[in-house]
Short mmCIF file of C-alpha atoms in Angstrom, two decimals:
data_model
loop_
_atom_site.label_atom_id
_atom_site.label_comp_id
_atom_site.label_asym_id
_atom_site.label_seq_id
_atom_site.Cartn_x
_atom_site.Cartn_y
_atom_site.Cartn_z
CA MET A 1 57.92 -42.56 -90.80
CA ARG A 2 59.86 -39.65 -89.31
CA THR A 3 57.08 -38.98 -86.82
CA ALA A 4 57.11 -42.63 -85.72
CA LEU A 5 60.88 -42.53 -85.19
CA LEU A 6 60.61 -39.33 -83.17
CA MET A 7 57.90 -40.91 -81.02
CA LEU A 8 60.05 -43.98 -80.38
CA LEU A 9 63.01 -41.80 -79.46
CA TRP A 10 60.85 -39.74 -77.12
CA LEU A 11 59.50 -42.88 -75.42
CA ALA A 12 63.02 -44.26 -74.99
CA VAL A 13 64.07 -41.05 -73.26
CA ILE A 14 61.13 -40.80 -70.83
CA THR A 15 60.67 -44.51 -70.04
CA PRO A 16 63.25 -44.65 -67.20
CA TYR A 17 61.66 -41.62 -65.59
CA SER A 18 58.13 -42.95 -65.91
CA HIS A 19 59.15 -46.18 -64.16
CA ALA A 20 60.79 -44.12 -61.42
CA ALA A 21 57.63 -42.06 -61.09
CA ASP A 22 55.65 -45.21 -60.29
CA TRP A 23 57.60 -46.01 -57.12
CA LEU A 24 58.02 -42.37 -56.20
CA THR A 25 54.25 -42.22 -55.73
CA TRP A 26 54.33 -45.12 -53.28
CA ARG A 27 53.57 -44.23 -49.68
CA LYS A 28 56.23 -43.87 -47.03
CA VAL A 29 56.42 -46.70 -44.51
CA GLY A 30 59.14 -45.19 -42.34
CA ASP A 31 62.43 -43.36 -42.30
CA ALA A 32 65.67 -43.61 -40.33
CA THR A 33 69.01 -41.87 -39.93
CA LEU A 34 72.37 -43.62 -39.63
CA THR A 35 74.89 -41.74 -37.52
CA TRP A 36 78.49 -42.52 -36.73
CA GLY A 37 79.53 -40.66 -33.61
CA PRO A 38 78.43 -37.05 -34.08
CA PHE A 39 78.19 -37.42 -37.88
CA THR A 40 75.13 -38.23 -39.95
CA VAL A 41 76.10 -40.73 -42.64
CA TYR A 42 72.73 -40.94 -44.41
CA THR A 43 69.00 -40.71 -44.06
CA SER A 44 66.86 -43.50 -45.45
CA GLN A 45 63.24 -44.03 -46.33
CA LEU A 46 61.21 -47.13 -47.15
CA ARG A 47 58.21 -46.88 -49.47
CA THR A 48 55.64 -49.46 -50.54
CA PRO A 49 52.53 -49.21 -52.69
CA ASP A 50 50.24 -49.22 -49.63
CA GLY A 51 52.55 -47.60 -47.07
CA ARG A 52 52.90 -50.77 -44.99
CA TYR A 53 55.73 -53.26 -44.70
CA HIS A 54 54.52 -56.83 -45.23
CA GLY A 55 57.89 -58.56 -45.63
CA PRO A 56 60.74 -59.04 -48.06
CA ALA A 57 58.68 -60.34 -51.00
CA GLN A 58 56.54 -57.25 -51.49
CA ASP A 59 57.26 -54.35 -53.85
CA GLN A 60 59.33 -51.75 -52.01
CA ALA A 61 61.73 -48.88 -52.51
CA LEU A 62 64.61 -48.05 -50.19
CA ILE A 63 65.89 -44.52 -50.78
CA ILE A 64 69.15 -43.41 -49.18
CA THR A 65 70.18 -39.76 -49.09
CA TYR A 66 73.86 -39.41 -48.27
CA GLN A 67 75.04 -36.67 -45.92
CA ARG A 68 78.80 -37.06 -46.40
CA ASP A 69 81.38 -37.90 -49.06
CA ILE A 70 81.81 -41.66 -49.50
CA ASP A 71 83.65 -43.23 -52.41
CA HIS A 72 82.09 -46.21 -54.15
CA GLU A 73 84.77 -48.58 -52.82
CA GLU A 74 83.76 -47.72 -49.26
CA LEU A 75 80.11 -48.38 -50.15
CA VAL A 76 81.03 -51.80 -51.56
CA ASP A 77 83.19 -52.58 -48.50
CA ALA A 78 80.28 -51.68 -46.21
CA THR A 79 78.02 -54.01 -48.20
CA ARG A 80 80.63 -56.79 -47.96
CA GLU A 81 80.85 -56.29 -44.17
CA GLN A 82 77.08 -56.46 -43.73
CA TRP A 83 76.84 -59.58 -45.89
CA GLN A 84 79.67 -61.14 -43.87
CA VAL A 85 77.74 -60.56 -40.64
CA GLN A 86 74.52 -61.98 -42.16
CA GLY A 87 76.29 -65.04 -43.61
CA VAL A 88 75.58 -64.10 -47.22
CA LEU A 89 79.22 -64.45 -48.32
CA GLU A 90 79.22 -68.09 -47.19
CA GLN A 91 75.69 -68.94 -48.35
CA GLU A 92 75.70 -67.33 -51.80
CA PRO A 93 78.40 -68.50 -54.24
CA GLN A 94 77.63 -65.52 -56.50
CA SER A 95 78.29 -62.94 -53.76
CA ASP A 96 81.77 -62.14 -55.15
CA ALA A 97 80.23 -61.45 -58.57
CA TRP A 98 77.58 -59.27 -56.91
CA LEU A 99 80.23 -57.22 -55.13
CA SER A 100 82.19 -56.81 -58.39
CA MET A 101 79.01 -55.63 -60.10
CA LEU A 102 78.43 -53.05 -57.35
CA GLN A 103 82.05 -51.90 -57.64
CA SER A 104 81.52 -51.07 -61.31
CA LEU A 105 77.96 -49.75 -60.90
CA TRP A 106 77.96 -47.40 -57.93
CA PRO A 107 79.27 -43.85 -58.13
CA ASP A 108 81.10 -41.97 -55.40
CA VAL A 109 78.53 -40.09 -53.34
CA THR A 110 78.52 -36.57 -51.90
CA PRO A 111 76.06 -34.86 -49.56
CA GLY A 112 72.60 -34.80 -51.13
CA VAL A 113 73.16 -37.70 -53.57
CA GLN A 114 70.38 -40.26 -53.47
CA LEU A 115 70.67 -43.94 -54.31
CA ALA A 116 67.53 -46.00 -54.36
CA PHE A 117 66.91 -49.70 -54.69
CA VAL A 118 63.47 -50.63 -55.93
CA LEU A 119 62.06 -54.15 -55.74
CA ASN A 120 59.17 -54.48 -58.15
CA GLY A 121 57.85 -57.87 -59.20
CA GLN A 122 60.72 -59.73 -57.48
CA GLN A 123 63.40 -57.92 -59.52
CA GLY A 124 65.43 -55.06 -58.15
CA GLN A 125 66.77 -51.94 -59.82
CA PHE A 126 69.20 -49.30 -58.61
CA TRP A 127 68.35 -45.64 -59.25
CA TYR A 128 70.46 -42.49 -58.87
CA ARG A 129 69.69 -38.82 -58.30
CA ALA A 130 72.43 -36.21 -57.87
CA SER A 131 70.32 -34.19 -55.41
CA ALA A 132 66.76 -33.90 -54.15
CA ALA A 133 66.47 -30.77 -56.31
CA GLN A 134 66.93 -32.88 -59.46
CA LYS A 135 63.56 -33.75 -60.95
CA GLY A 136 63.90 -37.49 -61.55
CA PHE A 137 65.99 -40.53 -60.81
CA THR A 138 68.15 -42.26 -63.43
CA PRO A 139 68.41 -46.07 -63.52
CA LEU A 140 71.82 -47.57 -62.69
CA GLY A 141 72.63 -50.83 -64.43
CA SER A 142 70.23 -53.58 -65.32
CA HIS A 143 67.54 -55.30 -63.28
CA GLN A 144 68.88 -57.47 -60.48
CA SER A 145 67.89 -61.03 -59.68
CA GLU A 146 65.47 -61.96 -56.93
CA ALA A 147 68.33 -63.55 -54.94
CA PHE A 148 70.49 -60.42 -55.10
CA SER A 149 67.53 -58.15 -54.34
CA LYS A 150 66.53 -60.14 -51.26
CA ARG A 151 70.10 -60.18 -49.92
CA PHE A 152 70.70 -56.50 -50.63
CA LEU A 153 67.55 -55.27 -48.89
CA ALA A 154 68.25 -57.63 -45.97
CA ILE A 155 71.11 -55.34 -44.95
CA TRP A 156 68.45 -52.92 -43.64
CA LEU A 157 65.28 -54.99 -43.37
CA ASP A 158 66.23 -58.47 -42.15
CA PRO A 159 65.64 -59.08 -38.42
CA ARG A 160 69.36 -60.00 -38.18
CA THR A 161 70.52 -56.57 -39.37
CA GLN A 162 73.30 -54.87 -37.43
CA TYR A 163 71.01 -51.84 -37.14
CA PRO A 164 67.80 -53.13 -35.51
CA GLU A 165 66.68 -49.63 -34.46
CA LEU A 166 66.94 -48.38 -38.04
CA ARG A 167 65.03 -51.44 -39.25
CA GLN A 168 62.23 -50.74 -36.79
CA GLN A 169 61.99 -47.14 -37.94
CA LEU A 170 62.06 -48.09 -41.64
CA ILE A 171 59.30 -50.69 -41.30
CA GLY A 172 57.09 -48.24 -39.44
CA GLY A 173 57.91 -49.06 -35.83
CA ASP A 174 58.71 -46.69 -33.00
CA LYS A 175 61.48 -44.12 -33.35
#
């Protein structure tokens, strides 16, 4: 009985990391860097199981590595601004609830912190890693709905993004 309990405890501890390991083995589609004036805000990378971008419905992982201090409220405000531009705030009645969820979920970030959003089987999941030197990612919050996942990834991957050059680089186009 004790052995079975120890096994269950061990599985509970490693399960988040094993799920992270799955998408970490996916192949890189592309990468991009967001700058603001002379400052690098973040670098980003898109991964898929086959290393190609086939559209918003496929399994994919967007990994962002921050290069400056940004508090979580600024991250949420930036998301709100992007959704405003893309019409999400008007089209999705639950967008206020989504923004509140992000406000409570996201940490402040510092240089080297990585946040990832992984779409796997039409559900999304946020992941966190304090630095690239840290071995694994830790899940943030619960799985997200298909509607949220589609709208969140659209900030970078939708043709109507405010950053078309970054989109092209992420989906494997010219740099």
